[in-house]
PDB file of C-alpha atoms in Angstrom:
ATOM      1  CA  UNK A   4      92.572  66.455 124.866  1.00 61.00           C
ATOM      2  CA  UNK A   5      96.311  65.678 124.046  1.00 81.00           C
ATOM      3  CA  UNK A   6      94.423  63.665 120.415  1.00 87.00           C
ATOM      4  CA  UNK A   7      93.131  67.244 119.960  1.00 86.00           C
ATOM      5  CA  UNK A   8      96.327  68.832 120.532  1.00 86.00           C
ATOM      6  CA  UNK A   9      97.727  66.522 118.029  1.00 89.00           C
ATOM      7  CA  UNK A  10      94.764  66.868 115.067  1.00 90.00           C
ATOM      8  CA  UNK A  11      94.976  71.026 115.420  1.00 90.00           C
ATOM      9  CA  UNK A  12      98.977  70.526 115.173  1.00 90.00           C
ATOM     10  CA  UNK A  13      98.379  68.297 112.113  1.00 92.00           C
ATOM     11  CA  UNK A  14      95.629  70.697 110.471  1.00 93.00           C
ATOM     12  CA  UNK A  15      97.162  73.633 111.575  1.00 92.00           C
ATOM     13  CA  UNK A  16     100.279  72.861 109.825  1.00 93.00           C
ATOM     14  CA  UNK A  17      99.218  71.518 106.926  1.00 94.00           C
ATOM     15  CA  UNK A  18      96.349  73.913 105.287  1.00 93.00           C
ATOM     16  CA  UNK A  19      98.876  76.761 106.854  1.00 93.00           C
ATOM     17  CA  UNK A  20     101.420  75.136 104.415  1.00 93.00           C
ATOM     18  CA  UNK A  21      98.652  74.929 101.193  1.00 93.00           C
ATOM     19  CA  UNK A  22      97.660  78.592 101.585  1.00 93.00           C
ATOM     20  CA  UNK A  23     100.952  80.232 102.542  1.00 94.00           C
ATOM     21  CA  UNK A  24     100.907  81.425  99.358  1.00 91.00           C
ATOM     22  CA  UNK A  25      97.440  83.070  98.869  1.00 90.00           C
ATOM     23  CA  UNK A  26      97.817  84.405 102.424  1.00 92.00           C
ATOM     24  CA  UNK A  27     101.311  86.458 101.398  1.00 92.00           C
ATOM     25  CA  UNK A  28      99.389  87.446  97.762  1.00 89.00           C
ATOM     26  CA  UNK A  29      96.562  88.832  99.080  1.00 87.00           C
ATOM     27  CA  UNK A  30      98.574  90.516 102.073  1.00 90.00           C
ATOM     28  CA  UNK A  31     100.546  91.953  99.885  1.00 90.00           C
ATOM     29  CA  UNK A  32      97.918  93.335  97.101  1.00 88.00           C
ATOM     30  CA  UNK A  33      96.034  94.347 100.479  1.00 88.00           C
ATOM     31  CA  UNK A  34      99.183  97.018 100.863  1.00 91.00           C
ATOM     32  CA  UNK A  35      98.989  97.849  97.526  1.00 88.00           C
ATOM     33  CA  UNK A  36      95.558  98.218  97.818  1.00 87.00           C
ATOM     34  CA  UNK A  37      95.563 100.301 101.071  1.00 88.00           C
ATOM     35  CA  UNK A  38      98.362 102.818  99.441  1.00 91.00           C
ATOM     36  CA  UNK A  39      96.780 103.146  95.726  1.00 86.00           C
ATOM     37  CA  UNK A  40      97.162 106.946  95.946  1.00 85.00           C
ATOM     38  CA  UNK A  41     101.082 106.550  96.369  1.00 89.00           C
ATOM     39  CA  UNK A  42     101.002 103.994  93.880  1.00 86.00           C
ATOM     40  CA  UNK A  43      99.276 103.005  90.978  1.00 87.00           C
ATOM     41  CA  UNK A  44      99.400  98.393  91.181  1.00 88.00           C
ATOM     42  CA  UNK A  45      97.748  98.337  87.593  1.00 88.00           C
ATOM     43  CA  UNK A  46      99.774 100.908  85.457  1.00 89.00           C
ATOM     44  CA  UNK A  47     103.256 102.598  85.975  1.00 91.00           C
ATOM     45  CA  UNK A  48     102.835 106.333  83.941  1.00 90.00           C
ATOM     46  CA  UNK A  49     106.125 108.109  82.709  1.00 92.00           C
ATOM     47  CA  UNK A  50     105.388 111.034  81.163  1.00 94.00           C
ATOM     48  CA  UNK A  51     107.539 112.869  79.034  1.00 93.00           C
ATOM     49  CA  UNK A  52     107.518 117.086  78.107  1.00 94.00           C
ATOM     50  CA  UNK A  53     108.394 118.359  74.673  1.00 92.00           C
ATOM     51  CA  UNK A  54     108.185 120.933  72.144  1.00 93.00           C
ATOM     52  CA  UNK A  55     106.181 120.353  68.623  1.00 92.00           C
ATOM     53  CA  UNK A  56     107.264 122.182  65.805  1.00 90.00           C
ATOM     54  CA  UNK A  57     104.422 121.206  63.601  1.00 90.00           C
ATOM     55  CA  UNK A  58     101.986 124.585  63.110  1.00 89.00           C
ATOM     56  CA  UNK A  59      98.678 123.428  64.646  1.00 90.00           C
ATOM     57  CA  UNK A  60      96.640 126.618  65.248  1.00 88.00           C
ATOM     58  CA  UNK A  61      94.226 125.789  62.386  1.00 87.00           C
ATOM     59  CA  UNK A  62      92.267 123.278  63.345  1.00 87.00           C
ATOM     60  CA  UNK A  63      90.855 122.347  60.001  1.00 86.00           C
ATOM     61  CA  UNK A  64      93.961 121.384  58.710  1.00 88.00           C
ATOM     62  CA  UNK A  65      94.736 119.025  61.606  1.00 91.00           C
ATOM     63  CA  UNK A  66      93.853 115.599  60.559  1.00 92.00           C
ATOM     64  CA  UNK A  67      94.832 111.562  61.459  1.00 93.00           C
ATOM     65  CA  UNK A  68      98.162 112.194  58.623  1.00 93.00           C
ATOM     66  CA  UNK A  69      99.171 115.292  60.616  1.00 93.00           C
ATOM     67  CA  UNK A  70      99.062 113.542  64.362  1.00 93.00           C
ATOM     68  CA  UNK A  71     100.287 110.511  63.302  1.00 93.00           C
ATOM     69  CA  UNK A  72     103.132 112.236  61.844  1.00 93.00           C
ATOM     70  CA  UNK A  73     103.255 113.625  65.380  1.00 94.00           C
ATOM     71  CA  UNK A  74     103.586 110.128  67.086  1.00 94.00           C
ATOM     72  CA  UNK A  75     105.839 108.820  64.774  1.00 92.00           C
ATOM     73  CA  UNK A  76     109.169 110.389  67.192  1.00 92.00           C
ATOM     74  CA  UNK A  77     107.190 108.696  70.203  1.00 93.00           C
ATOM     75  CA  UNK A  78     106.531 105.213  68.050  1.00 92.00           C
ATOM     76  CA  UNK A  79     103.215 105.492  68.800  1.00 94.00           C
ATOM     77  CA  UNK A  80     101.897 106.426  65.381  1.00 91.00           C
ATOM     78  CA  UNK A  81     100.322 102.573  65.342  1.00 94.00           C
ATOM     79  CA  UNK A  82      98.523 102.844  68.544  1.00 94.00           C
ATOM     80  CA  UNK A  83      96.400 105.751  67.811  1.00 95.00           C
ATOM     81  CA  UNK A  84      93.015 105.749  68.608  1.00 95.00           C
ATOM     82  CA  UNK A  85      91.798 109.295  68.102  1.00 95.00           C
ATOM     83  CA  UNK A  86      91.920 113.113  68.327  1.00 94.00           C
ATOM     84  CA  UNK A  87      89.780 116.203  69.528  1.00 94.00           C
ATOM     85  CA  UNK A  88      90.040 119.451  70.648  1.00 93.00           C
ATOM     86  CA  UNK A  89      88.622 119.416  74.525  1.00 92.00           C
ATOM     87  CA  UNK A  90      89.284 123.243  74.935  1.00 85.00           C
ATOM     88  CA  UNK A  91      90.121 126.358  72.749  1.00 84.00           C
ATOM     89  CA  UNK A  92      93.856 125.952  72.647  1.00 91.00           C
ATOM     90  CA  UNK A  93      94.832 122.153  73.967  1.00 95.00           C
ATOM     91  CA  UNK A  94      94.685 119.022  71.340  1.00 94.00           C
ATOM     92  CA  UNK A  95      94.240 115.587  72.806  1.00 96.00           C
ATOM     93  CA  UNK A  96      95.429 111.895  71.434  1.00 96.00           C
ATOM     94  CA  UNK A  97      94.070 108.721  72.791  1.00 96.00           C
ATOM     95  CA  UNK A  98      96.212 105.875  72.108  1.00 96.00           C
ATOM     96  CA  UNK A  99      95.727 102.531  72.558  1.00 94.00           C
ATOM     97  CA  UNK A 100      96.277 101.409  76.106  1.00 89.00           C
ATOM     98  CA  UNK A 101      95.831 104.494  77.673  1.00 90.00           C
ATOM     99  CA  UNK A 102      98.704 106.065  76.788  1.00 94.00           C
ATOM    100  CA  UNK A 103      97.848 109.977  75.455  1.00 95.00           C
ATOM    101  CA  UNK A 104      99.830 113.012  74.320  1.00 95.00           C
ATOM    102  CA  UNK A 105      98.176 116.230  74.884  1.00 96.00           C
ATOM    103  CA  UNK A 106      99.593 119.766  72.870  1.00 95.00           C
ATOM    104  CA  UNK A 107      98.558 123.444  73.018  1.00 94.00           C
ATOM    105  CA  UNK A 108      97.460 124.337  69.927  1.00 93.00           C
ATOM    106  CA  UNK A 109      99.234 127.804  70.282  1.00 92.00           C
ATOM    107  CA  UNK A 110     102.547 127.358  72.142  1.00 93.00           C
ATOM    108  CA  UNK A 111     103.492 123.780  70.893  1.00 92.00           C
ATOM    109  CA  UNK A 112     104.348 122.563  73.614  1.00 95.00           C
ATOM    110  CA  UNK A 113     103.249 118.687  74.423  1.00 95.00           C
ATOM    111  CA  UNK A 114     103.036 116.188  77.464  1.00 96.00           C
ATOM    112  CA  UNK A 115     102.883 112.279  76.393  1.00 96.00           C
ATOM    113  CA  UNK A 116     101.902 110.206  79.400  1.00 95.00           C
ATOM    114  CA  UNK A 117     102.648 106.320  78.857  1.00 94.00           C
ATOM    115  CA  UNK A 118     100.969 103.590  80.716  1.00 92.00           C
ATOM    116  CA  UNK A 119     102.566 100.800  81.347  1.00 91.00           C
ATOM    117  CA  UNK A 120     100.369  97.655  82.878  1.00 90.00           C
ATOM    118  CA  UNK A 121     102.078  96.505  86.028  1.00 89.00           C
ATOM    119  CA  UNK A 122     101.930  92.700  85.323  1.00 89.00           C
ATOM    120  CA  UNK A 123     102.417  90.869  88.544  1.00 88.00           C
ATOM    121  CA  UNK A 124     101.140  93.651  90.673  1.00 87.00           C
ATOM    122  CA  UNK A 125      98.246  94.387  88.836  1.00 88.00           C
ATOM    123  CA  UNK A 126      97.187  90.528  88.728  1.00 87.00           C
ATOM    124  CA  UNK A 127      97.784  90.412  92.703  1.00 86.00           C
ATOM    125  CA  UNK A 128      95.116  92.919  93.115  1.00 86.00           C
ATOM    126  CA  UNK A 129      93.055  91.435  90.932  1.00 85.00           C
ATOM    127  CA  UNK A 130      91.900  89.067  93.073  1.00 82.00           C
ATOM    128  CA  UNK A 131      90.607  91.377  95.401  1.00 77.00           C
ATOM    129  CA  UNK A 132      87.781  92.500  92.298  1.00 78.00           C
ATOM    130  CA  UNK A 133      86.581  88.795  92.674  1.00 77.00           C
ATOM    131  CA  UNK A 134      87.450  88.252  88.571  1.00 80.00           C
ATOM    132  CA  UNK A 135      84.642  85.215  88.561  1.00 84.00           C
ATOM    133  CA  UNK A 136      82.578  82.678  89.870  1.00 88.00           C
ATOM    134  CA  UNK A 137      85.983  80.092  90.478  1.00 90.00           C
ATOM    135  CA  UNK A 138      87.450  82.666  91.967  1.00 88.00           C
ATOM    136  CA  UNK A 139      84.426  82.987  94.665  1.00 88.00           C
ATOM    137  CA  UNK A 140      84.225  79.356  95.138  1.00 91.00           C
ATOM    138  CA  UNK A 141      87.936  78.935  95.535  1.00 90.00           C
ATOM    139  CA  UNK A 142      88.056  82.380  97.689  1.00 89.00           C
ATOM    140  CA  UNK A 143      84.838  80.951  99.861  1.00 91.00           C
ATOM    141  CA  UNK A 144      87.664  77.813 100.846  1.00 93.00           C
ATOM    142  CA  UNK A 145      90.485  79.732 101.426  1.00 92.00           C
ATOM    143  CA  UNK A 146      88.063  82.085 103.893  1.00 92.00           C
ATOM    144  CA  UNK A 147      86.751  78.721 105.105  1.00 95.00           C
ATOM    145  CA  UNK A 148      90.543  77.603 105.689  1.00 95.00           C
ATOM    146  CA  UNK A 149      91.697  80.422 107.129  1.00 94.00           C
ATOM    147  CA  UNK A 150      88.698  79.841 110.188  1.00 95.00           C
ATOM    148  CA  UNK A 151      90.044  76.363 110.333  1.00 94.00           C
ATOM    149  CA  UNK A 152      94.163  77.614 110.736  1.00 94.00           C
ATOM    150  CA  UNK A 153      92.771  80.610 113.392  1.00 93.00           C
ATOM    151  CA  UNK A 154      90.604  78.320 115.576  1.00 92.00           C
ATOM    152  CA  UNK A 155      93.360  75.067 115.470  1.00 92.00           C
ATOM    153  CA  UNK A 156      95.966  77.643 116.422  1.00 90.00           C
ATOM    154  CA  UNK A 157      94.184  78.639 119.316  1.00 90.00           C
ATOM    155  CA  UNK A 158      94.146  75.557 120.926  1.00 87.00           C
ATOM    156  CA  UNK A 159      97.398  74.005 120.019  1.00 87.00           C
ATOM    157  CA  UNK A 160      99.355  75.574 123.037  1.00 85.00           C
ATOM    158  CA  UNK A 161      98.089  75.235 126.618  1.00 84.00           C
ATOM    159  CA  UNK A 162      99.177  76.787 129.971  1.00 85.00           C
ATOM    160  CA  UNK A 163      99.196  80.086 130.791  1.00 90.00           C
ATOM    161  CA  UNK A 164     100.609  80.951 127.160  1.00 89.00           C
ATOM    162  CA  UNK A 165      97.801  79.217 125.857  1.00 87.00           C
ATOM    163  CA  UNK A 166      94.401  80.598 124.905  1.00 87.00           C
ATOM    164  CA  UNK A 167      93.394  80.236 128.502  1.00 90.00           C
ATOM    165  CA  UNK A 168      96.629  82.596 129.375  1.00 90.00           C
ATOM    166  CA  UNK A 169      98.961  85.427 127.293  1.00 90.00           C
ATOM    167  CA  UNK A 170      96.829  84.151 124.011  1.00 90.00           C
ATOM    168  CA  UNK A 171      93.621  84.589 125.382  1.00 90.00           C
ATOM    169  CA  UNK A 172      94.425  88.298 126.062  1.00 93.00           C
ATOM    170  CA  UNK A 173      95.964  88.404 123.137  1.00 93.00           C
ATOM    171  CA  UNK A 174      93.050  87.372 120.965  1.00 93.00           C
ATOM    172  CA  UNK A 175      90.733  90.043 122.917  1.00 95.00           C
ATOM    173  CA  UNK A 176      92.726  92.712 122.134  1.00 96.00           C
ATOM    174  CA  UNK A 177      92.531  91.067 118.450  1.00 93.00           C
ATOM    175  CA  UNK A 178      89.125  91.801 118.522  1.00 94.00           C
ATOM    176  CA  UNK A 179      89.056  94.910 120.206  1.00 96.00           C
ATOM    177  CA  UNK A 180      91.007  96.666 117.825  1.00 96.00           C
ATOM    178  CA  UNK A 181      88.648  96.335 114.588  1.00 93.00           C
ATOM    179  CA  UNK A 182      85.666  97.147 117.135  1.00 95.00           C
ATOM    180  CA  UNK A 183      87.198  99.913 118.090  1.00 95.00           C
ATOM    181  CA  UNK A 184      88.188 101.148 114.409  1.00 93.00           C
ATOM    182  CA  UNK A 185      84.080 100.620 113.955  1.00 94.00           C
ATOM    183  CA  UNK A 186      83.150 102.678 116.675  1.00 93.00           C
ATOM    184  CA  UNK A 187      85.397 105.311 115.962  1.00 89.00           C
TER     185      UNK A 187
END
C-alpha cells in the first residue's frame, strides 16, 4: 500500500501542478459567472448624459449627415451603423460595437452608452460557452484529470485524518451539500 501512497503522491502532485492554472481560470470566470447581474465579464458600459442643440423634431430632415454630425463630439461619427425612430419622440443610433446614443426628439436631451469588451475577463468566461470542438476534447481531460487529482488525494493520507477518519467525513458532507442543494 505504501507503493500506492507513493504513485497518488507522485500523480497527485504533478497533474495538480499542470492544471493549477485552468483550475484558478475557470474558478474564477465561475464567480464571474455566478455574479453576472453585478457585473457584466464581457463589456464594461459608461454612459454619459448630455444636451443636443441640433433641432431634431422633423424627422424628415434627420438624415446619416445630420447624426453623424451628432457623433462627431463623441468620435464616434466612424462607427455608425444606423438610425430610427423606435417611439414618437426618442431617436436611436447603433454604433458599431454596441455602443448607442439615444435623444428625445423634443427636449434634446441624449444618453450615449459605450461598451467596452472586457478582454481578459470576457475570454475567462469564454470557456465556460465551450468555444469548439478542442476546447471539448481538451475540457473532457482536464474533467478526466481533475477525477484523477480528487481520487489520488483521497488516499494519500492515512490514519484517522485519512479518508478512513476526519476526510472520510469530510468528503460525505462534500457530497451532501450539492444533494441537498438538489433536493431543496
Amino acid at each position: 500500500m505504501s507503493k500506492f501512497r507513493k504513485w497518488s503522491r507522485i500523480i497527485h502532485r504533478d497533474v495538480s501542478y499542470l492544471f493549477a492554472g485552468m483550475i484558478l481560470i475557470y474558478a474564477l470566470s465561475g464567480i464571474l459567472m455566478n455574479h453576472r447581474g453585478d457585473l457584466n465579464p464581457h463589456y464594461s458600459v459608461s454612459r454619459h448624459e448630455y444636451k443636443v442643440s441640433a433641432d431634431l423634431t422633423d424627422k424628415t430632415k434627420v438624415d446619416k449627415e445630420l447624426v453623424l454630425s451628432l457623433l462627431e463630439p463623441l468620435g464616434e461619427e466612424g462607427n455608425y451603423t444606423k438610425h430610427y425612430f423606435p417611439k414618437g419622440e426618442e431617436m436611436k443610433v447603433f454604433l458599431k460595437g454596441g455602443s448607442s446614443l439615444v435623444i428625445n426628439t423634443q427636449t434634446g436631451e441624449a444618453v450615449y452608452e459605450n461598451l467596452q469588451r472586457r478582454p481578459l475577463l470576457s475570454d475567462m468566461v469564454k470557456l465556460h460557452y465551450n468555444p469548439g470542438r478542442w476546447w471539448t476534447t481538451f475540457s473532457d481531460i482536464f474533467a478526466v484529470c481533475l477525477i484523477l487529482i480528487t481520487l489520488t488525494g483521497l488516499v494519500m493520507v492515512k490514519g484517522s485524518k485519512g479518508f478512513w477518519g476526519r476526510g472520510g467525513i469530510l468528503f460525505i458532507i462534500g457530497i451532501v451539500i450539492p444533494v441537498l442543494f438538489l433536493m431543496l
